XYZ file of C-alpha atoms in Angstrom:
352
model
C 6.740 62.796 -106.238
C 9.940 64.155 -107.066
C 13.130 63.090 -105.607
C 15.099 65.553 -103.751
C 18.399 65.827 -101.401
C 17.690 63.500 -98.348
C 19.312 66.296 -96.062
C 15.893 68.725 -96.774
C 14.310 66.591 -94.860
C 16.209 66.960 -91.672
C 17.058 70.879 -91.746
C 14.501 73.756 -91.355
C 14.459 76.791 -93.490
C 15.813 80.378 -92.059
C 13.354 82.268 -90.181
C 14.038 86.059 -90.599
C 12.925 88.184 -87.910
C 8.992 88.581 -87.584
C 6.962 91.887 -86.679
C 4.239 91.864 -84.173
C 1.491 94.654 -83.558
C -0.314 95.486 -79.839
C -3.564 95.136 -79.488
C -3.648 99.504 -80.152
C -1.555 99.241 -83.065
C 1.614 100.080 -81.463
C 5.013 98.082 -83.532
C 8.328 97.824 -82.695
C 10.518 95.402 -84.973
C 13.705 94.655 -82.838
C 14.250 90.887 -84.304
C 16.497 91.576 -87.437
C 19.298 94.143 -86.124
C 18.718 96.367 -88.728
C 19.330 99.996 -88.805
C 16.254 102.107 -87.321
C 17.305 104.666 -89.743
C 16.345 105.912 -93.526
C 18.381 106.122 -95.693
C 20.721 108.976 -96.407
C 19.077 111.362 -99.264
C 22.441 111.268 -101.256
C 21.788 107.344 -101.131
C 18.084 107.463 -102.103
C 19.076 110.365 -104.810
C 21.491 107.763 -106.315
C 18.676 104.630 -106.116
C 16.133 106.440 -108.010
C 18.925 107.531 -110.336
C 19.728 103.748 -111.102
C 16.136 103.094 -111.384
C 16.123 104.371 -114.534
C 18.770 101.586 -115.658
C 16.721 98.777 -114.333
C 15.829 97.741 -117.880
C 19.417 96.612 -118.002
C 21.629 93.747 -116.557
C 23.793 94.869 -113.851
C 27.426 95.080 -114.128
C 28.310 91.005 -113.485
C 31.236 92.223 -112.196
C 30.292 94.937 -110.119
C 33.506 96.407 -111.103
C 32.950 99.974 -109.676
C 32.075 98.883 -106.479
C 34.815 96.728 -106.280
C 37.048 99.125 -107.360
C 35.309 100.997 -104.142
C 35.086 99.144 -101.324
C 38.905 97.960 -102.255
C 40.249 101.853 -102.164
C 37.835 102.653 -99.002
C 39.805 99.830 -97.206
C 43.164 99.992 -98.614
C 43.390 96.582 -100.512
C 43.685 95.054 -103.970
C 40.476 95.255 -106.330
C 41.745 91.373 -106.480
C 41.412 90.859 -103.147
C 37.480 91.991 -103.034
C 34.478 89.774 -103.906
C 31.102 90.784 -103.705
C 27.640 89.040 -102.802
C 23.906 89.262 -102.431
C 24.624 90.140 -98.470
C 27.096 88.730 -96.360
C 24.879 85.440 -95.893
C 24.906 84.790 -99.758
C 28.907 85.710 -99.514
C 29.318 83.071 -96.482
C 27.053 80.883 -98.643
C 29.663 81.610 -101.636
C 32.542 80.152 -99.081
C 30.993 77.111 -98.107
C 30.614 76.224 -101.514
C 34.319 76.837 -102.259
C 35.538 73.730 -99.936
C 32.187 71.874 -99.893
C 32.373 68.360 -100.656
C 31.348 64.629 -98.614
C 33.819 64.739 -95.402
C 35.034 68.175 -95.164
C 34.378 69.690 -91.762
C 34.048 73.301 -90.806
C 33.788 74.510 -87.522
C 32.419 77.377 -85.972
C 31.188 78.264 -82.347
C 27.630 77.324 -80.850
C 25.286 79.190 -80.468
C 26.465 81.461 -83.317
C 25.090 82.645 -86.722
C 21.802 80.309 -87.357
C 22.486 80.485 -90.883
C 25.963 78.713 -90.324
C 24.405 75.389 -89.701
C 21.860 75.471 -93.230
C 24.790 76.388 -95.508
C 26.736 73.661 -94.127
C 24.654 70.953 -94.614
C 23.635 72.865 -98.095
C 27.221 72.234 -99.218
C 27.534 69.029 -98.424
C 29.810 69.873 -95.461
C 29.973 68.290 -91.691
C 29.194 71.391 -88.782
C 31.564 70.762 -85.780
C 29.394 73.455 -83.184
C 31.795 74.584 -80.271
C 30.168 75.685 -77.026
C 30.277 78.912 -76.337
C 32.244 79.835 -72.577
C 29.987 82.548 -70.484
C 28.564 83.729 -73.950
C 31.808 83.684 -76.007
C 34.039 82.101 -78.369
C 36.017 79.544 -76.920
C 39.302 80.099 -79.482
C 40.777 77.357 -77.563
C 38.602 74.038 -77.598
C 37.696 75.206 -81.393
C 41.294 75.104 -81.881
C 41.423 71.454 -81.057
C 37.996 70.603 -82.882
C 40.484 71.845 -85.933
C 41.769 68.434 -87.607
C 42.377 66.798 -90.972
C 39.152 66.781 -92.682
C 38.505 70.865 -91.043
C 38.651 73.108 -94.531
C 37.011 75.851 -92.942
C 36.717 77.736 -89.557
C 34.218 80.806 -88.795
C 34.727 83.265 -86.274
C 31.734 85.666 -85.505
C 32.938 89.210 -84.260
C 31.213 90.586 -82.643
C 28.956 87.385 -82.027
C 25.379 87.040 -83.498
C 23.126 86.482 -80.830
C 25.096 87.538 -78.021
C 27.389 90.302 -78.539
C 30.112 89.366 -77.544
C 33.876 89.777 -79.287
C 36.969 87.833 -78.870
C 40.106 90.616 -78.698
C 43.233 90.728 -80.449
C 45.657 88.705 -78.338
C 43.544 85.764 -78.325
C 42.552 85.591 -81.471
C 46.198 86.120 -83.001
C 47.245 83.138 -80.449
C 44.301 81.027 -82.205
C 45.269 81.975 -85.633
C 48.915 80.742 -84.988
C 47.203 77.713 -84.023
C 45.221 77.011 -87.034
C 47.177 74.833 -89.887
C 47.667 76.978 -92.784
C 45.288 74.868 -95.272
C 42.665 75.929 -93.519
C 40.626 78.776 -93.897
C 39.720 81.140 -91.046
C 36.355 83.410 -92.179
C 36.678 86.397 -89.367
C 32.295 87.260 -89.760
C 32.398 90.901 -89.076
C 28.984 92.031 -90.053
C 28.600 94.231 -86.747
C 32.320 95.665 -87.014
C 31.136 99.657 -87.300
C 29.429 99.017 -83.749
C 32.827 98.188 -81.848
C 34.178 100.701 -79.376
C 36.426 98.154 -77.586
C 39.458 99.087 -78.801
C 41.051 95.588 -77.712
C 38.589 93.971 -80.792
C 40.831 93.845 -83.655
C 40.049 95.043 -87.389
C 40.083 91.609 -89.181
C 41.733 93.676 -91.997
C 44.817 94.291 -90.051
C 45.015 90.694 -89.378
C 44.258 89.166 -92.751
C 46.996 90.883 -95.139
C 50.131 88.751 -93.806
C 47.661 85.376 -93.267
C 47.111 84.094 -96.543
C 44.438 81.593 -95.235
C 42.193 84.850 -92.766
C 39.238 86.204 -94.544
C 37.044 89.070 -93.391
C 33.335 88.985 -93.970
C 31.525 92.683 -94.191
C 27.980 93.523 -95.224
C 26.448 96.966 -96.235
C 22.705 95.473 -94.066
C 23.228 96.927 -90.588
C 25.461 99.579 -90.102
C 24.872 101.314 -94.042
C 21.650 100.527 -93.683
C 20.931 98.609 -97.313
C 19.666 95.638 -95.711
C 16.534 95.654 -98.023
C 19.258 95.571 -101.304
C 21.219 92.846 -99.914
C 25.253 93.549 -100.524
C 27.932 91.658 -98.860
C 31.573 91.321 -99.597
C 34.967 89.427 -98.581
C 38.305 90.906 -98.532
C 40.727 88.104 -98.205
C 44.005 87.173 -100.368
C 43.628 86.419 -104.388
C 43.459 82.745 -103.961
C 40.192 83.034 -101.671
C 38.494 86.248 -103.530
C 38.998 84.537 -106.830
C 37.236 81.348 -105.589
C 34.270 83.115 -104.211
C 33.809 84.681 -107.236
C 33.792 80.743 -109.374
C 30.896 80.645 -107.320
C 28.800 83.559 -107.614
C 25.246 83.187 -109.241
C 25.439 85.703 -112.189
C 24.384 89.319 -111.809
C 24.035 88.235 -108.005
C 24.449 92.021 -106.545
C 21.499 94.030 -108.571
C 22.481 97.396 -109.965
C 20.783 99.536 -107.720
C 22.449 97.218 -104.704
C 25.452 98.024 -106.654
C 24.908 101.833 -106.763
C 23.710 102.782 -103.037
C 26.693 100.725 -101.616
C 28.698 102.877 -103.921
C 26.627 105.857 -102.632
C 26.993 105.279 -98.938
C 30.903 104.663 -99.195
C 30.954 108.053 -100.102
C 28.548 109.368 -97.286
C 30.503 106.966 -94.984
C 30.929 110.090 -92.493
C 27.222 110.904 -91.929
C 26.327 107.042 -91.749
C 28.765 106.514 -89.241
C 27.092 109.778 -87.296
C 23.934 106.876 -86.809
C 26.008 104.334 -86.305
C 27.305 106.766 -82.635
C 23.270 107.075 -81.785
C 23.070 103.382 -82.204
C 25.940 103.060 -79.658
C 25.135 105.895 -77.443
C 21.218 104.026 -77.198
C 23.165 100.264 -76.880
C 24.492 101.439 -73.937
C 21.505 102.839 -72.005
C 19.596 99.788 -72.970
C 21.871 97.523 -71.583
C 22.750 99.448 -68.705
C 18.975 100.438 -67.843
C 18.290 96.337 -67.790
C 21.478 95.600 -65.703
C 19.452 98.200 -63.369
C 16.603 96.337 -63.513
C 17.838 92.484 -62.702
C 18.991 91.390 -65.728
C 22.280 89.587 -66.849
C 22.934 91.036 -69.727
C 26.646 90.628 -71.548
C 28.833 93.226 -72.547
C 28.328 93.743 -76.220
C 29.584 95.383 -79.217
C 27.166 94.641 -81.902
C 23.709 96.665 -82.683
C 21.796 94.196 -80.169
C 21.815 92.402 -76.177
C 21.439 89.458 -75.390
C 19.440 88.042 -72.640
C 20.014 84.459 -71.381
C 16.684 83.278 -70.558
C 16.379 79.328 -70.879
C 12.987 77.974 -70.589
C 11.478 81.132 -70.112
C 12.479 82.857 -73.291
C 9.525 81.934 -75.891
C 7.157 83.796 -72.478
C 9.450 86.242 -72.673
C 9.150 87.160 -76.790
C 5.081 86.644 -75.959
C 5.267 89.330 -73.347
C 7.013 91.482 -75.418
C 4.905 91.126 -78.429
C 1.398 92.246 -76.024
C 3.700 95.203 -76.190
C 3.987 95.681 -79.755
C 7.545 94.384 -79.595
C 9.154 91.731 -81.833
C 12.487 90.338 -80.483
C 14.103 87.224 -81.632
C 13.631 84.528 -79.449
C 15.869 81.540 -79.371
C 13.897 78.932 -77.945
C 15.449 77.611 -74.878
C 18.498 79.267 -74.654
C 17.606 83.523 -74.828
C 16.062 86.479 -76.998
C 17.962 88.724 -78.864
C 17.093 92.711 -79.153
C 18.331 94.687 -81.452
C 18.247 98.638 -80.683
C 16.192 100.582 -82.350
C 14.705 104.320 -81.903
C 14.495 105.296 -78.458
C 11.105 105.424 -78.856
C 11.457 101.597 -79.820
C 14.392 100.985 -77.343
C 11.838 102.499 -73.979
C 8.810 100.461 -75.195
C 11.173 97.076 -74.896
C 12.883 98.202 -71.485
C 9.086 98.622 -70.329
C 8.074 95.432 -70.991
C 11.734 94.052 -69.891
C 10.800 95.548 -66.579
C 6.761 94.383 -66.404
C 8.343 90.803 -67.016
C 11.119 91.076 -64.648
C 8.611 91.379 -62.257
């Protein structure tokens, strides 16, 4: 057989979100938090118009959409580089301080996909526990030590929800040496009514080593084209970019992330629904029994333990996938209302 890297043989590939069906055909696919939305017709218009390009390489620069998300957000074209989603992007950053005894920490339970691109770069995870579902800014800041190159701070939180707010997380960046890098993950930002949750952006332009993480999956809806980007200073865009795989982002990725910048308005119009349906859910199972934290992503969480994997079985009789962490809890993204009632249905049969 063929040799390969002795770390395969202790880490598990990702598992994406699964669909399940009821027993009358009934589906409801809450397990990957994407939007429950088509997309816009000016952003299918523009697909089919790049379709006819397909015969070509993509721009390897992906200089127009650069040039785009850089003017939507007020930044430096140099300060902008671009990925196959924001998972390929946060892959992209491991790889830039990767090597044998570099440590990056991030909190636990986070991001699953943290923990495989660590150990695919060669890097050491230090996992911080969470505190009542959230970041705890101040035991990661003393996991931070000589060998930490990197630090990762999800939010709003993937699974829970949850968000650390301005104060704290400026008090933790003064904390953090300057070598190291500080990834703010904001692939839920859009969702975030809490006005006390900062815009990474407005911390990252006078901290050289901050970094915010965006993807066009959830809230623009291209999660089936796969664009992610990173806006941090030159130093960090410019290494990202040493590391992309060539024509990573495909031209008609390129094109409807271009195309939904410019119907940013009417996105953001779903993006209210979304928010407006987040907060029945949650408050319809606080109604019902259920613990359920305060949370500004496009998903709840629901602390379960032992009885979560029954709990994602009892769903799925119901047509309904969620993503079950075993364990620990389930995660639900919100979908339809039509989606969103068939979950708080079976939420209730199993509270009972």
């Amino acid at each position: 057989m063929p040799r390969f890297r002795h770390i395969l043989d202790t880490m598990a590939a990702y598992k994406p979100g699964k669909a399940v069906a009821a027993p009358d055909g009934r589906s409801y696919k809450l397990s990957s938090n994407e939007s429950p939305y088509d997309p816009l017709p000016s952003v299918v218009e523009a697909i089919a118009e790049g379709a006819r390009q397909v015969n070509r390489y993509p721009d390897p620069g992906a200089v127009a959409l650069t040039e785009a998300v850089a003017e939507r957000f007020g930044v430096p074209a140099s300060h902008v580089a671009l990925g196959a989603g924001s998972v390929t992007v946060a892959q992209q950053l491991f790889e830039t301080v990767g090597e044998p005894g570099v440590e990056v920490v991030y909190a636990w339970r986070s991001f699953e996909a943290y923990p495989l691109l660590a150990d695919l770069a060669g890097v050491t995870s230090v996992r911080v526990p969470l505190d009542d579902e959230r970041h705890d800014l101040d035991a990661m800041a003393e996991a931070i030590n000589d060998s930490t190159r990197m630090v990762f701070v999800c939010n709003p939180n993937n699974p829970t929800g949850t968000t650390v707010r301005r104060r704290e997380l400026e008090a933790f960046l003064d904390r953090v040496p300057e070598h190291v890098l500080v990834v703010l993950d904001e692939a839920y930002h859009e969702y975030v009514r809490d006005d006390e949750v900062p815009d990474g952006l407005t911390l990252y332009r006078d901290r050289p080593n901050v970094c915010v993480l965006r993807t066009f999956s959830k809230a623009y809806g291209l999660a089936g084209l796969r664009v992610g980007y990173v806006i941090g200073h030159e130093p960090v865009a410019t290494a990202v970019r040493k590391t992309t795989i060539p024509f990573a982002v495909n031209h008609l990725a390129q094109v409807a992330a271009i195309a939904s910048l410019a119907a940013e308005d009417e996105l953001l119009e779903r993006v209210d629904r979304v928010v407006k349906e987040r907060t029945r859910v949650r408050e319809a199972l606080v109604s019902q029994g259920w613990t359920v934290p305060p949370t500004e992503a496009n998903f709840v969480w629901l602390r379960l333990g032992e009885r979560t994997l029954d709990f994602a079985a009892a769903c799925a009789v119901e047509g309904v996938a969620v993503r079950p962490f075993a364990g620990e809890g389930a995660r639900i993204s919100i979908g339809d209302p039509e989606a969103n009632d068939a979950f708080l249905a079976a939420a209730a049969s199993f509270a009972k």
